[in-house]
Short mmCIF file of C-alpha atoms in Angstrom, two decimals:
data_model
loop_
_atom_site.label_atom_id
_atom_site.label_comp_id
_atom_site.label_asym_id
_atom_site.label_seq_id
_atom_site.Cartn_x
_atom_site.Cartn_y
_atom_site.Cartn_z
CA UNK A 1 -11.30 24.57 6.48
CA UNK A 2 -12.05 21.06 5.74
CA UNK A 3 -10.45 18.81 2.92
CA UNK A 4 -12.62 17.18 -0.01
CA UNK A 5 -11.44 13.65 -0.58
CA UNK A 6 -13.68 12.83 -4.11
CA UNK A 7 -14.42 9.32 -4.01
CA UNK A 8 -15.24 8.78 -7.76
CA UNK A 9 -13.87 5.39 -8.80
CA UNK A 10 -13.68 4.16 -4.77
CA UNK A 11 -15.78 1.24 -5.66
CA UNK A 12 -13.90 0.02 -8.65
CA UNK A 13 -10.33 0.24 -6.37
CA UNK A 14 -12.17 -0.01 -3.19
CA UNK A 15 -10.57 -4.14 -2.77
CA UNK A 16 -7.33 -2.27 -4.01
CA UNK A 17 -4.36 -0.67 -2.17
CA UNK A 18 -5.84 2.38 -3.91
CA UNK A 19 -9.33 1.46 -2.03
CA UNK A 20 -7.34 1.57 1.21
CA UNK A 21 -5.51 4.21 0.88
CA UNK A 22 -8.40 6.33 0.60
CA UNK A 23 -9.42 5.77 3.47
CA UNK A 24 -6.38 5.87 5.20
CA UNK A 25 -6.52 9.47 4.49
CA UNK A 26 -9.96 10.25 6.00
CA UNK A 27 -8.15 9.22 9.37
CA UNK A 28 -4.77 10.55 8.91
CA UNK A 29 -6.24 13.61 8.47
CA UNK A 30 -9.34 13.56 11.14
CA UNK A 31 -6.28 12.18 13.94
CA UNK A 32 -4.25 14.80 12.82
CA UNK A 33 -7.25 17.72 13.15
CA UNK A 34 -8.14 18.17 9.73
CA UNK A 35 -11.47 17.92 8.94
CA UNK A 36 -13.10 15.82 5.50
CA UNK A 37 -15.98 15.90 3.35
CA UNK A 38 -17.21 13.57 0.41
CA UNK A 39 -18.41 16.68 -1.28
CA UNK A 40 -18.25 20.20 -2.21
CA UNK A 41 -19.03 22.33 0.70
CA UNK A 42 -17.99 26.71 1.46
CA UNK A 43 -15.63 25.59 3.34
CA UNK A 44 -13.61 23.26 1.24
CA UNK A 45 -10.15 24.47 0.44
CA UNK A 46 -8.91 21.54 -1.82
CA UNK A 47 -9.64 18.41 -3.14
CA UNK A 48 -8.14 14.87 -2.68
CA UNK A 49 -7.90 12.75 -6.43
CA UNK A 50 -6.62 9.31 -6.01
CA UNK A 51 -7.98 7.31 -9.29
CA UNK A 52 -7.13 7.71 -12.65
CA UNK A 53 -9.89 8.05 -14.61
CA UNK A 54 -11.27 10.24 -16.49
CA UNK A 55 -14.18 11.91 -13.58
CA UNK A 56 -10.72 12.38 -11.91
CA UNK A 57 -10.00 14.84 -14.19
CA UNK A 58 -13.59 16.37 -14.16
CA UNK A 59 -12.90 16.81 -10.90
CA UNK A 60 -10.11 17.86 -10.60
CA UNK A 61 -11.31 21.12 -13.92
CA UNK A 62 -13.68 21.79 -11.45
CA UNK A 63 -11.56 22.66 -8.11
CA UNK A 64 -9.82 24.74 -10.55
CA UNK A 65 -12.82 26.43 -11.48
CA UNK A 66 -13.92 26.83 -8.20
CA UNK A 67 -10.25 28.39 -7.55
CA UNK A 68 -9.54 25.36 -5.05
CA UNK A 69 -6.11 23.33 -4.84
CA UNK A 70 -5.77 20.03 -6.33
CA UNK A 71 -3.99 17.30 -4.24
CA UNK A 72 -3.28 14.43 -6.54
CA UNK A 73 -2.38 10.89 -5.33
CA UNK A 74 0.33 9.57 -7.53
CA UNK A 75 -0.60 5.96 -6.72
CA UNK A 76 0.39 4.37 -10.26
CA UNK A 77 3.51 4.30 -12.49
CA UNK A 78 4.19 2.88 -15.63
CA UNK A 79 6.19 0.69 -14.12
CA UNK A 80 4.03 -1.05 -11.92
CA UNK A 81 1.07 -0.83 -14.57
CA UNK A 82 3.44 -3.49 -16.53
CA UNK A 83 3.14 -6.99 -16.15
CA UNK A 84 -0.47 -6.86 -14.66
CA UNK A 85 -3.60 -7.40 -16.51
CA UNK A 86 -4.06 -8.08 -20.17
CA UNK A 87 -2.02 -6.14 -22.81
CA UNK A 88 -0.41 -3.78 -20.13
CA UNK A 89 2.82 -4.28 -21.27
CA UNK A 90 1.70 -2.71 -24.24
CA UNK A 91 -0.39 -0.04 -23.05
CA UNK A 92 2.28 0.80 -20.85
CA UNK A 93 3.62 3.77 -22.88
CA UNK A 94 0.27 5.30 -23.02
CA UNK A 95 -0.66 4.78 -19.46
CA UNK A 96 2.83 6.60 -18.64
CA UNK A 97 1.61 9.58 -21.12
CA UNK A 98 -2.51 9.80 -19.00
CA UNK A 99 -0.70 9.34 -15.66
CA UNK A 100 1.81 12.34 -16.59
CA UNK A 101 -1.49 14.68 -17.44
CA UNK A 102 -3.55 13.41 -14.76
CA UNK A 103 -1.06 14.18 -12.09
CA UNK A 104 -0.15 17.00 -13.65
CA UNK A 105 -3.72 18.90 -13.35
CA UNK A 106 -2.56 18.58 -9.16
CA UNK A 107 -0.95 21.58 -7.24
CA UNK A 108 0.64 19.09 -5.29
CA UNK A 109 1.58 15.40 -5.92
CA UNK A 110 1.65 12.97 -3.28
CA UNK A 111 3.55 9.66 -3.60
CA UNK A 112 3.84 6.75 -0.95
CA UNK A 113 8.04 6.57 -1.49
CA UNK A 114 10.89 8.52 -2.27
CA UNK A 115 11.56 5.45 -4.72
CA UNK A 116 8.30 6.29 -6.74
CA UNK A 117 8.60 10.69 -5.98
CA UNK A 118 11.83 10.02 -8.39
CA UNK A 119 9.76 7.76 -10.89
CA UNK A 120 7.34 10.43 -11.09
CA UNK A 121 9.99 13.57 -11.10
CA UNK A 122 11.31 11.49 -13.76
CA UNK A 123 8.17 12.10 -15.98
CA UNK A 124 8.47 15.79 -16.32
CA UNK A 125 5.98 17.13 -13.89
CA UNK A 126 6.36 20.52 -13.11
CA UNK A 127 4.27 20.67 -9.97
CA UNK A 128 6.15 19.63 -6.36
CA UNK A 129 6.43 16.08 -5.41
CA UNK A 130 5.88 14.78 -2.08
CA UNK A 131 6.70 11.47 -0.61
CA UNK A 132 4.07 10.65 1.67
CA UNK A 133 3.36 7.27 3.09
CA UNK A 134 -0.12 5.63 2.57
CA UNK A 135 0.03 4.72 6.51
CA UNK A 136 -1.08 1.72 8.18
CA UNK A 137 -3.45 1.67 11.49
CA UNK A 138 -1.34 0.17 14.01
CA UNK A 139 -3.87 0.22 16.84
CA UNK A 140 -5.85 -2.39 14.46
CA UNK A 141 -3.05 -4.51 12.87
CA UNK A 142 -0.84 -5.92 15.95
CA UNK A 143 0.25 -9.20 17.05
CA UNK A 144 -1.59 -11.49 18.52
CA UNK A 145 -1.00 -14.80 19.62
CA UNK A 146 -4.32 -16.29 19.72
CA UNK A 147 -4.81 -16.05 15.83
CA UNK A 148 -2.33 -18.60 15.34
CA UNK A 149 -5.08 -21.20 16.16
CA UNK A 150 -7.83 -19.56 14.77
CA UNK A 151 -6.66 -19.66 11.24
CA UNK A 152 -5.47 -22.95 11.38
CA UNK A 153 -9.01 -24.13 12.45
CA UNK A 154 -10.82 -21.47 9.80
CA UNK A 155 -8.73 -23.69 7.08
CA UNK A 156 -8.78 -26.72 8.49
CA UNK A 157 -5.12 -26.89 8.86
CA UNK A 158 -3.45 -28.89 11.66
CA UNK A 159 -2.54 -27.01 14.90
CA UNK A 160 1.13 -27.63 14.11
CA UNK A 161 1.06 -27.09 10.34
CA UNK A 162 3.18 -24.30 9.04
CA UNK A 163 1.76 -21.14 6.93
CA UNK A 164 3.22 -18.83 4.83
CA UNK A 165 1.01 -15.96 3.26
CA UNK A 166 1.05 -13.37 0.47
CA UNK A 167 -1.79 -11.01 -0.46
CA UNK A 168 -2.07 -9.28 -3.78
CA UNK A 169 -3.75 -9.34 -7.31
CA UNK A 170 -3.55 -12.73 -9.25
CA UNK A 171 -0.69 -11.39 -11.29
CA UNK A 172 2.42 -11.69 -12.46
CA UNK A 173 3.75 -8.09 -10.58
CA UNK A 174 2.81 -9.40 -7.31
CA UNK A 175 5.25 -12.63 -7.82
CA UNK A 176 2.40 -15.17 -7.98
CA UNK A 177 4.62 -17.76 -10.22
CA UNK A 178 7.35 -17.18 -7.41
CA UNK A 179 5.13 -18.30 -4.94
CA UNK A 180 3.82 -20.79 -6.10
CA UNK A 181 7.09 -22.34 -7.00
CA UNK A 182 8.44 -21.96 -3.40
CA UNK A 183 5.26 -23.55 -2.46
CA UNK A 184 6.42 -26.61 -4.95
CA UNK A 185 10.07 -26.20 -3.14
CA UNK A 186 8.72 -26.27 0.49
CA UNK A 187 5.95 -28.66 0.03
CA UNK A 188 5.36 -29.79 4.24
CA UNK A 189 4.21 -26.08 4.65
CA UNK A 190 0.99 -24.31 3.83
CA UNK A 191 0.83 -21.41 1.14
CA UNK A 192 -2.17 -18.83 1.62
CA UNK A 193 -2.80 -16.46 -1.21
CA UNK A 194 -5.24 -13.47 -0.14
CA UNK A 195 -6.69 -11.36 -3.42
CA UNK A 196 -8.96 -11.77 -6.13
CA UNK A 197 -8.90 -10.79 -9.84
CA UNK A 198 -11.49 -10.80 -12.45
CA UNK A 199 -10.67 -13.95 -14.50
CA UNK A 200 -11.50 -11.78 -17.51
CA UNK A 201 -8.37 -9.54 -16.61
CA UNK A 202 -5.90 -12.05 -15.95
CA UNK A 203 -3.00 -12.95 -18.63
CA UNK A 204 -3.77 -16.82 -19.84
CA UNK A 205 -0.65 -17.84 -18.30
CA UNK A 206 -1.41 -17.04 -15.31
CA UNK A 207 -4.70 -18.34 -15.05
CA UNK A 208 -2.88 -22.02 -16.15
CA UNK A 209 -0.44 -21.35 -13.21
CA UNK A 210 -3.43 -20.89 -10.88
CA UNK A 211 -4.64 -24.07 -12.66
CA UNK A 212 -1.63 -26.11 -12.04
CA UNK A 213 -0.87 -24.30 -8.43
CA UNK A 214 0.63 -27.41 -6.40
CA UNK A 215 -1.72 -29.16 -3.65
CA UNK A 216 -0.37 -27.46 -0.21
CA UNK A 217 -1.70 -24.11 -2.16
CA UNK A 218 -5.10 -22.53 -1.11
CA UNK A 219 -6.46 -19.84 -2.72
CA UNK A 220 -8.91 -18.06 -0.04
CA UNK A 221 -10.14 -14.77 -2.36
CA UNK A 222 -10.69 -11.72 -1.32
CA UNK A 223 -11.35 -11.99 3.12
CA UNK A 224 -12.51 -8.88 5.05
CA UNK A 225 -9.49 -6.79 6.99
CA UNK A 226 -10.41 -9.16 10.44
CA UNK A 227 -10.07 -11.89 8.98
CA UNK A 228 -6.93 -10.33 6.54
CA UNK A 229 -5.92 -9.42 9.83
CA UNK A 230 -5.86 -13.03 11.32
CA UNK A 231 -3.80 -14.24 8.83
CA UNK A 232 -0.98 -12.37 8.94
CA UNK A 233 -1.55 -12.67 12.99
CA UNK A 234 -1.51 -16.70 12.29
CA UNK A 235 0.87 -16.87 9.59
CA UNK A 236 4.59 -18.47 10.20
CA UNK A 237 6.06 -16.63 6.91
CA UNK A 238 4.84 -13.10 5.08
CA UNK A 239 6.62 -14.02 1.89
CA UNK A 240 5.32 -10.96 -0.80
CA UNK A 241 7.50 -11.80 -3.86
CA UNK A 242 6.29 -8.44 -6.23
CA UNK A 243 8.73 -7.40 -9.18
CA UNK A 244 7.31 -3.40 -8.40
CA UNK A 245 5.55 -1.60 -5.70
CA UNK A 246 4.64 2.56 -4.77
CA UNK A 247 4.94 1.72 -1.53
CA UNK A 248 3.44 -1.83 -0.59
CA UNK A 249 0.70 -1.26 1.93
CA UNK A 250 0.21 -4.88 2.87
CA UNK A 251 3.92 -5.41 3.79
CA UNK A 252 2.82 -2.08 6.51
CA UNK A 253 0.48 -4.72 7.76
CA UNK A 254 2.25 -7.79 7.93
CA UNK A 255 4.87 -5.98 10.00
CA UNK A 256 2.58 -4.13 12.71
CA UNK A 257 0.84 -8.11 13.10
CA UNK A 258 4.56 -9.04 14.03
CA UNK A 259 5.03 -11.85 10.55
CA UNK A 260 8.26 -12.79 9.83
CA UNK A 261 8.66 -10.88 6.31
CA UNK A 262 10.63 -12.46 3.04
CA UNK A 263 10.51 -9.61 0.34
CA UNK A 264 11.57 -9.33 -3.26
CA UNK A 265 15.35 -7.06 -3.06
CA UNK A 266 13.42 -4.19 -5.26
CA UNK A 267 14.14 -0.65 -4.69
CA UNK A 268 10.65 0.85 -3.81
CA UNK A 269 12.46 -0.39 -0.21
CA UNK A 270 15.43 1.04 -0.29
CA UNK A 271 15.78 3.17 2.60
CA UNK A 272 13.66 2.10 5.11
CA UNK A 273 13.64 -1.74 5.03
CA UNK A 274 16.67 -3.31 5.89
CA UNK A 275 17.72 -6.84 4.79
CA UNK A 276 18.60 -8.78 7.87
CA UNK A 277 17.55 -6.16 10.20
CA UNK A 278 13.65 -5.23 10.13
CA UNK A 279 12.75 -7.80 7.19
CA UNK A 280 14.41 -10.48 4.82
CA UNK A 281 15.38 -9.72 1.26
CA UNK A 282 16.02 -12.02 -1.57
CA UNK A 283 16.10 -12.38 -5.30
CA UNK A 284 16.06 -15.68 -6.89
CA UNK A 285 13.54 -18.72 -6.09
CA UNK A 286 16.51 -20.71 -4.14
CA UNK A 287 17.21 -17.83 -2.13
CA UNK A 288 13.62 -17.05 -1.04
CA UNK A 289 13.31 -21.41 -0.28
CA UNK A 290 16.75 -20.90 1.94
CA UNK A 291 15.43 -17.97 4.20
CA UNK A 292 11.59 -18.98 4.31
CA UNK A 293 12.71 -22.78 5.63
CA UNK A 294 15.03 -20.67 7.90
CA UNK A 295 12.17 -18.88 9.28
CA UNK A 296 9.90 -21.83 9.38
CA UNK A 297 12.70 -23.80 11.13
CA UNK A 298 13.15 -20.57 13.66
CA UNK A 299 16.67 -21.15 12.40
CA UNK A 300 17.18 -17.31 11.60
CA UNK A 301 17.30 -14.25 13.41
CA UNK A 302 13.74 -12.56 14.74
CA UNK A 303 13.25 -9.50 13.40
CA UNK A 304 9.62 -8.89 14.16
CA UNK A 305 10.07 -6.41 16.83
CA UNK A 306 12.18 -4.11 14.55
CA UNK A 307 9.29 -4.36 11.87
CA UNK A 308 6.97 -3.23 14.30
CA UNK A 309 8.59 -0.25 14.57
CA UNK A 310 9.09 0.63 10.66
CA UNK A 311 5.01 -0.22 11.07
CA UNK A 312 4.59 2.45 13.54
CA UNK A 313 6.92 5.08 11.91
CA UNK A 314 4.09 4.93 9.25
CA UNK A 315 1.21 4.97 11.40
CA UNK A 316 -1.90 6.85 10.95
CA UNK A 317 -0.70 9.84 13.41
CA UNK A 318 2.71 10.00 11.84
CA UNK A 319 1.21 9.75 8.34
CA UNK A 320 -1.65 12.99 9.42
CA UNK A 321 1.30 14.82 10.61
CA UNK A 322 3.32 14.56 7.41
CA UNK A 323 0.61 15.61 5.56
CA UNK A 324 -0.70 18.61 7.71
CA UNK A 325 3.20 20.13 7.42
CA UNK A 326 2.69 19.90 3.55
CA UNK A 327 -0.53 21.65 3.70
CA UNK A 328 0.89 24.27 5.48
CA UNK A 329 4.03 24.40 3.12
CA UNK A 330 1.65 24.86 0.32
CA UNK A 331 -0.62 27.10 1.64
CA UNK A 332 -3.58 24.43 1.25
CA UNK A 333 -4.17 24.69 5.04
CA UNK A 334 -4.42 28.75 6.12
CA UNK A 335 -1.17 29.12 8.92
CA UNK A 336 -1.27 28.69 11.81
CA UNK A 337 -2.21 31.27 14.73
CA UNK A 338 1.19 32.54 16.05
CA UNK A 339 1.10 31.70 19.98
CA UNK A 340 0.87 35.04 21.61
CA UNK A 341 3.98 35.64 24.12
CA UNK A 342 3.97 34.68 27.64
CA UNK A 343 3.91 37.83 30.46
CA UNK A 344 6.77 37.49 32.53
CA UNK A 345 5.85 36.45 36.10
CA UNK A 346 8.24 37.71 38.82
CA UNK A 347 9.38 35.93 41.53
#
């Protein structure tokens, strides 16, 4: 039996975390022995919805029709639609009310984080919640020392110049203001923002902030994953300042590349990052200044190596694993063939 992952929408989220986790689940489930298709075939048991709009849903009417489960992705929440794009804060209420009945067409809901299962428990859905990381692929993002050089010379940055990075949509959720004030408060470092946003989609505010960004800013777009990859390789600092996260798949990749990581104290990470023991925490813009100089220094503890193993706890085989047991709990994969008893060999 093979899984239908329905890729409606993938190129509007494709440069999202919503784009990669999409994929992420075509391996998961291929390393884990579960095969995929990108359409209807006999053999398809279920379906795979990720997006939120509305051929979702059509899709989603027509596994049912076809008497086939529904695996829905809770990706969003209302509260990390808020403080976005343009008039989300307002639309907020109503996106809550479409995410409720789009996740609640699944016969399962997966969730990257126990954090967001609760958020979405919290909505009334009757159907069972799963918390289900979105999995990074270790065996691709890993340290390497020779990137430190490369992305100096692919910005034209000094060989000794330090680099702090953040990736994300231009928008206020991802902490964009923060970081560019800590840029203004650290200004003999080098602050690399990776993501793009349509400028029609962007809050005026933050599009003057962008404006006014301080000179040791660079803004390089939207990069490719090698080149994603070489930066947080290269990078002194991973300093990802967002107010709200599911999960946060680009903090799985800054800590399998081995960055020193400053995050915003938010709960989505309660649990499973530790302040001071596989990442940095912090709240306020002069306590994110004290701990990034303190890693730029090399002042404060290393905690790379104990990233690299939250990384790994979430790889791609641990991820297909996780899933596969659900499948089987739910009866979306048929069980498997009881091992038949060993004969008894005398001595």
């Amino acid at each position: 039996m093979s899984i239908y992952i329905y890729g409606g929408g993938e190129k509007l989220v494709g440069k999202s975390g919503v784009g990669q986790a999409i994929r992420h689940q075509r391996e998961c489930l291929r390393r884990s022995g579960v095969p995929t298709t990108n359409r209807w075939t006999p053999d398809a048991g279920a379906v795979h919805v990720n997006t939120i709009l509305p051929d979702s849903v059509l899709a989603a009417l027509g596994a049912k029709l076809r008497r086939r489960k529904v695996v829905w992705y809770g990706h969003s929440t209302m509260e990390d639609f808020r403080s976005s794009f343009k008039g989300s804060n307002a639309l907020a209420p109503l996106f809550k009310r479409w995410i409720t009945f789009c996740y609640g067409l699944g016969d399962v809901v997966l969730t990257p984080t126990e954090y967001s299962r609760k958020l979405l428990e919290g909505y009334g859905l009757k159907k069972p919640v799963y918390s289900v990381s979105n999995g990074v692929e270790t065996d691709f993002f890993k340290p390497d020392p020779a990137a430190r050089t490369a992305l100096r010379v692919r910005y034209g940055l000094g060989e000794d110049e330090k680099i702090v990075v953040s990736v994300g949509h231009m928008i206020a959720r991802k902490g964009l203001p923060e970081f560019l004030e800590l840029a203004r408060r650290i200004p003999t470092a080098k602050f690399l923002w990776f993501g793009w946003t349509n400028p029609k989609l962007i809050p005026r505010e933050i599009a003057q902030a962008i404006e006014d960004a301080p000179g040791n800013v660079i803004f390089p777009g939207f990069v490719g994953r090698e080149e994603l990859r070489e930066a947080y390789q290269g990078a002194d600092v991973f300093a990802f300042l967002s107010h709200e996260e599911t999960e946060g798949i680009v903090v799985l990749e800054a800590l399998a590349c081995g960055v020193p990581t400053v995050l915003r104290d938010i709960p989505v990470y309660d649990g499973w990052l530790e302040d001071g023991k596989n990442v940095y925490k912090a709240s306020a813009d002069g306590e994110f200044q004290r701990i990034v100089s303190g890693l730029l220094d090399r002042t404060l503890p290393d905690l790379t190596a104990a990233g690299r193993a939250v990384a790994e706890s979430r790889s791609l085989e641990q991820v297909g694993k996780r899933l596969r047991e659900i499948y089987l709990e739910e009866r979306i994969l048929p069980p498997l063939p009881r091992a038949l008893p060993q004969k008894q060999v005398r001595a």
